[in-house]
PDB file of C-alpha atoms in Angstrom:
ATOM      1  CA  UNK Z   1       7.978 201.274 -60.877  1.00 95.00           C
ATOM      2  CA  UNK Z   2       5.180 199.950 -58.698  1.00 93.00           C
ATOM      3  CA  UNK Z   3       7.549 199.045 -55.883  1.00 94.00           C
ATOM      4  CA  UNK Z   4       9.240 202.449 -56.113  1.00 97.00           C
ATOM      5  CA  UNK Z   5       5.830 204.139 -55.947  1.00 96.00           C
ATOM      6  CA  UNK Z   6       4.917 202.124 -52.849  1.00 96.00           C
ATOM      7  CA  UNK Z   7       8.243 202.901 -51.165  1.00 97.00           C
ATOM      8  CA  UNK Z   8       7.951 206.629 -51.919  1.00 97.00           C
ATOM      9  CA  UNK Z   9       4.541 206.655 -50.255  1.00 97.00           C
ATOM     10  CA  UNK Z  10       5.435 204.764 -47.097  1.00 97.00           C
ATOM     11  CA  UNK Z  11       6.006 201.151 -48.076  1.00 97.00           C
ATOM     12  CA  UNK Z  12       4.010 198.262 -46.703  1.00 97.00           C
ATOM     13  CA  UNK Z  13       2.147 200.318 -44.097  1.00 97.00           C
ATOM     14  CA  UNK Z  14       0.983 202.698 -46.854  1.00 97.00           C
ATOM     15  CA  UNK Z  15      -0.287 199.784 -48.950  1.00 98.00           C
ATOM     16  CA  UNK Z  16      -2.089 198.171 -46.020  1.00 97.00           C
ATOM     17  CA  UNK Z  17      -3.654 201.445 -44.846  1.00 98.00           C
ATOM     18  CA  UNK Z  18      -4.851 202.315 -48.324  1.00 97.00           C
ATOM     19  CA  UNK Z  19      -6.384 198.874 -48.808  1.00 98.00           C
ATOM     20  CA  UNK Z  20      -8.142 199.103 -45.443  1.00 97.00           C
ATOM     21  CA  UNK Z  21      -9.467 202.558 -46.296  1.00 98.00           C
ATOM     22  CA  UNK Z  22     -10.833 201.319 -49.631  1.00 98.00           C
ATOM     23  CA  UNK Z  23     -12.400 198.251 -48.013  1.00 97.00           C
ATOM     24  CA  UNK Z  24     -14.025 200.455 -45.359  1.00 97.00           C
ATOM     25  CA  UNK Z  25     -15.507 202.725 -48.032  1.00 98.00           C
ATOM     26  CA  UNK Z  26     -17.183 199.760 -49.727  1.00 98.00           C
ATOM     27  CA  UNK Z  27     -18.398 198.235 -46.457  1.00 97.00           C
ATOM     28  CA  UNK Z  28     -19.882 201.526 -45.242  1.00 98.00           C
ATOM     29  CA  UNK Z  29     -21.710 201.916 -48.535  1.00 98.00           C
ATOM     30  CA  UNK Z  30     -23.015 198.320 -48.358  1.00 98.00           C
ATOM     31  CA  UNK Z  31     -24.219 198.760 -44.773  1.00 97.00           C
ATOM     32  CA  UNK Z  32     -26.244 201.819 -45.779  1.00 98.00           C
ATOM     33  CA  UNK Z  33     -28.203 200.100 -48.553  1.00 97.00           C
ATOM     34  CA  UNK Z  34     -30.904 197.501 -48.132  1.00 96.00           C
ATOM     35  CA  UNK Z  35     -30.413 196.347 -51.728  1.00 96.00           C
ATOM     36  CA  UNK Z  36     -26.756 195.322 -51.376  1.00 97.00           C
ATOM     37  CA  UNK Z  37     -25.248 192.392 -49.517  1.00 97.00           C
ATOM     38  CA  UNK Z  38     -21.685 191.090 -49.238  1.00 97.00           C
ATOM     39  CA  UNK Z  39     -21.206 187.834 -51.126  1.00 97.00           C
ATOM     40  CA  UNK Z  40     -19.211 186.463 -48.188  1.00 96.00           C
ATOM     41  CA  UNK Z  41     -21.460 186.818 -45.172  1.00 95.00           C
ATOM     42  CA  UNK Z  42     -18.826 186.356 -42.448  1.00 96.00           C
ATOM     43  CA  UNK Z  43     -16.545 189.388 -42.384  1.00 93.00           C
ATOM     44  CA  UNK Z  44     -13.587 187.381 -41.083  1.00 95.00           C
ATOM     45  CA  UNK Z  45     -13.479 185.542 -44.418  1.00 97.00           C
ATOM     46  CA  UNK Z  46     -13.794 188.563 -46.730  1.00 96.00           C
ATOM     47  CA  UNK Z  47     -10.882 189.757 -48.787  1.00 96.00           C
ATOM     48  CA  UNK Z  48      -9.824 193.301 -47.967  1.00 96.00           C
ATOM     49  CA  UNK Z  49      -8.448 193.837 -51.477  1.00 96.00           C
ATOM     50  CA  UNK Z  50     -11.382 192.532 -53.499  1.00 95.00           C
ATOM     51  CA  UNK Z  51     -14.947 193.220 -52.378  1.00 96.00           C
ATOM     52  CA  UNK Z  52     -17.665 191.016 -53.842  1.00 97.00           C
ATOM     53  CA  UNK Z  53     -21.199 192.317 -53.435  1.00 97.00           C
ATOM     54  CA  UNK Z  54     -24.588 190.981 -54.383  1.00 97.00           C
ATOM     55  CA  UNK Z  55     -27.409 193.182 -55.599  1.00 97.00           C
ATOM     56  CA  UNK Z  56     -30.903 192.486 -54.297  1.00 96.00           C
ATOM     57  CA  UNK Z  57     -34.257 193.171 -55.888  1.00 94.00           C
ATOM     58  CA  UNK Z  58     -37.337 192.638 -53.738  1.00 93.00           C
ATOM     59  CA  UNK Z  59     -35.133 190.889 -51.181  1.00 92.00           C
ATOM     60  CA  UNK Z  60     -33.683 188.366 -53.664  1.00 95.00           C
ATOM     61  CA  UNK Z  61     -30.248 188.280 -55.271  1.00 95.00           C
ATOM     62  CA  UNK Z  62     -30.429 189.362 -58.906  1.00 95.00           C
ATOM     63  CA  UNK Z  63     -29.234 186.910 -61.529  1.00 94.00           C
ATOM     64  CA  UNK Z  64     -26.281 187.009 -63.938  1.00 94.00           C
ATOM     65  CA  UNK Z  65     -28.368 188.701 -66.645  1.00 94.00           C
ATOM     66  CA  UNK Z  66     -29.087 191.653 -64.343  1.00 94.00           C
ATOM     67  CA  UNK Z  67     -25.435 191.792 -63.273  1.00 96.00           C
ATOM     68  CA  UNK Z  68     -24.437 191.837 -66.958  1.00 95.00           C
ATOM     69  CA  UNK Z  69     -26.847 194.730 -67.513  1.00 94.00           C
ATOM     70  CA  UNK Z  70     -25.192 196.697 -64.700  1.00 96.00           C
ATOM     71  CA  UNK Z  71     -21.655 195.944 -65.865  1.00 96.00           C
ATOM     72  CA  UNK Z  72     -22.524 196.865 -69.468  1.00 96.00           C
ATOM     73  CA  UNK Z  73     -23.987 200.206 -68.397  1.00 96.00           C
ATOM     74  CA  UNK Z  74     -20.898 200.962 -66.319  1.00 97.00           C
ATOM     75  CA  UNK Z  75     -18.609 199.977 -69.209  1.00 97.00           C
ATOM     76  CA  UNK Z  76     -20.620 202.034 -71.724  1.00 97.00           C
ATOM     77  CA  UNK Z  77     -20.282 205.053 -69.415  1.00 96.00           C
ATOM     78  CA  UNK Z  78     -16.521 204.419 -68.994  1.00 96.00           C
ATOM     79  CA  UNK Z  79     -17.000 204.027 -65.251  1.00 96.00           C
ATOM     80  CA  UNK Z  80     -15.845 200.455 -64.579  1.00 96.00           C
ATOM     81  CA  UNK Z  81     -14.660 197.458 -66.541  1.00 95.00           C
ATOM     82  CA  UNK Z  82     -14.410 193.781 -65.648  1.00 94.00           C
ATOM     83  CA  UNK Z  83     -16.280 193.915 -62.342  1.00 97.00           C
ATOM     84  CA  UNK Z  84     -18.624 191.007 -62.955  1.00 96.00           C
ATOM     85  CA  UNK Z  85     -18.051 188.267 -60.386  1.00 95.00           C
ATOM     86  CA  UNK Z  86     -16.332 185.072 -61.392  1.00 91.00           C
ATOM     87  CA  UNK Z  87     -18.218 182.348 -63.218  1.00 88.00           C
ATOM     88  CA  UNK Z  88     -19.443 179.471 -61.093  1.00 90.00           C
ATOM     89  CA  UNK Z  89     -20.331 181.478 -57.984  1.00 92.00           C
ATOM     90  CA  UNK Z  90     -23.538 183.370 -57.170  1.00 94.00           C
ATOM     91  CA  UNK Z  91     -24.100 186.525 -59.241  1.00 95.00           C
ATOM     92  CA  UNK Z  92     -22.110 189.441 -57.853  1.00 97.00           C
ATOM     93  CA  UNK Z  93     -19.988 192.465 -58.595  1.00 98.00           C
ATOM     94  CA  UNK Z  94     -16.268 192.149 -57.862  1.00 97.00           C
ATOM     95  CA  UNK Z  95     -14.690 195.481 -56.929  1.00 98.00           C
ATOM     96  CA  UNK Z  96     -10.930 195.846 -56.555  1.00 97.00           C
ATOM     97  CA  UNK Z  97     -10.169 197.635 -53.275  1.00 97.00           C
ATOM     98  CA  UNK Z  98      -6.413 197.106 -53.219  1.00 97.00           C
ATOM     99  CA  UNK Z  99      -3.861 199.870 -52.731  1.00 97.00           C
ATOM    100  CA  UNK Z 100      -3.626 200.860 -56.394  1.00 95.00           C
ATOM    101  CA  UNK Z 101      -7.142 202.323 -56.351  1.00 96.00           C
ATOM    102  CA  UNK Z 102      -7.954 205.797 -55.082  1.00 96.00           C
ATOM    103  CA  UNK Z 103     -10.773 205.824 -52.519  1.00 97.00           C
ATOM    104  CA  UNK Z 104     -12.281 208.832 -54.296  1.00 97.00           C
ATOM    105  CA  UNK Z 105     -12.584 206.747 -57.473  1.00 97.00           C
ATOM    106  CA  UNK Z 106     -14.334 203.960 -55.558  1.00 97.00           C
ATOM    107  CA  UNK Z 107     -16.773 206.528 -54.202  1.00 97.00           C
ATOM    108  CA  UNK Z 108     -17.525 207.649 -57.762  1.00 97.00           C
ATOM    109  CA  UNK Z 109     -18.181 204.035 -58.732  1.00 98.00           C
ATOM    110  CA  UNK Z 110     -20.510 203.632 -55.754  1.00 98.00           C
ATOM    111  CA  UNK Z 111     -22.471 206.732 -56.810  1.00 98.00           C
ATOM    112  CA  UNK Z 112     -22.820 205.182 -60.266  1.00 97.00           C
ATOM    113  CA  UNK Z 113     -24.015 201.915 -58.728  1.00 97.00           C
ATOM    114  CA  UNK Z 114     -26.695 203.842 -56.832  1.00 97.00           C
ATOM    115  CA  UNK Z 115     -27.778 205.524 -60.055  1.00 96.00           C
ATOM    116  CA  UNK Z 116     -27.702 202.314 -62.105  1.00 95.00           C
ATOM    117  CA  UNK Z 117     -29.729 200.411 -59.541  1.00 95.00           C
ATOM    118  CA  UNK Z 118     -32.359 203.146 -59.298  1.00 94.00           C
ATOM    119  CA  UNK Z 119     -32.616 203.632 -63.063  1.00 93.00           C
ATOM    120  CA  UNK Z 120     -32.408 200.074 -64.364  1.00 89.00           C
ATOM    121  CA  UNK Z 121     -32.978 197.488 -61.631  1.00 85.00           C
ATOM    122  CA  UNK Z 122     -35.826 198.861 -59.516  1.00 75.00           C
TER     123      UNK Z 122
END
């Protein structure tokens, strides 16, 4: 079904374009906030299908407890699930930006991240 969906919408070029559009939405949002930083600093090494971002408070990366607070709020509000970064790496949020996600839904998530940061982290 997934392959048929991709083919109906334009095949590989559709999947690539959609992933690039989603990645661009996240990167634009990150660039416009002083309190967010990409986990991977060199863009050439960043995944286009999975954006990992760090949240800053007073110029310092927040810890896992603060990330857990954010992810719990988002889960409680039915906004996002399972976006906490992987164990063993610096605290971050891991946002799927692959072709199966609508850019409009990512933008909703980003609005919620703005709200959550302003309400609970600042």
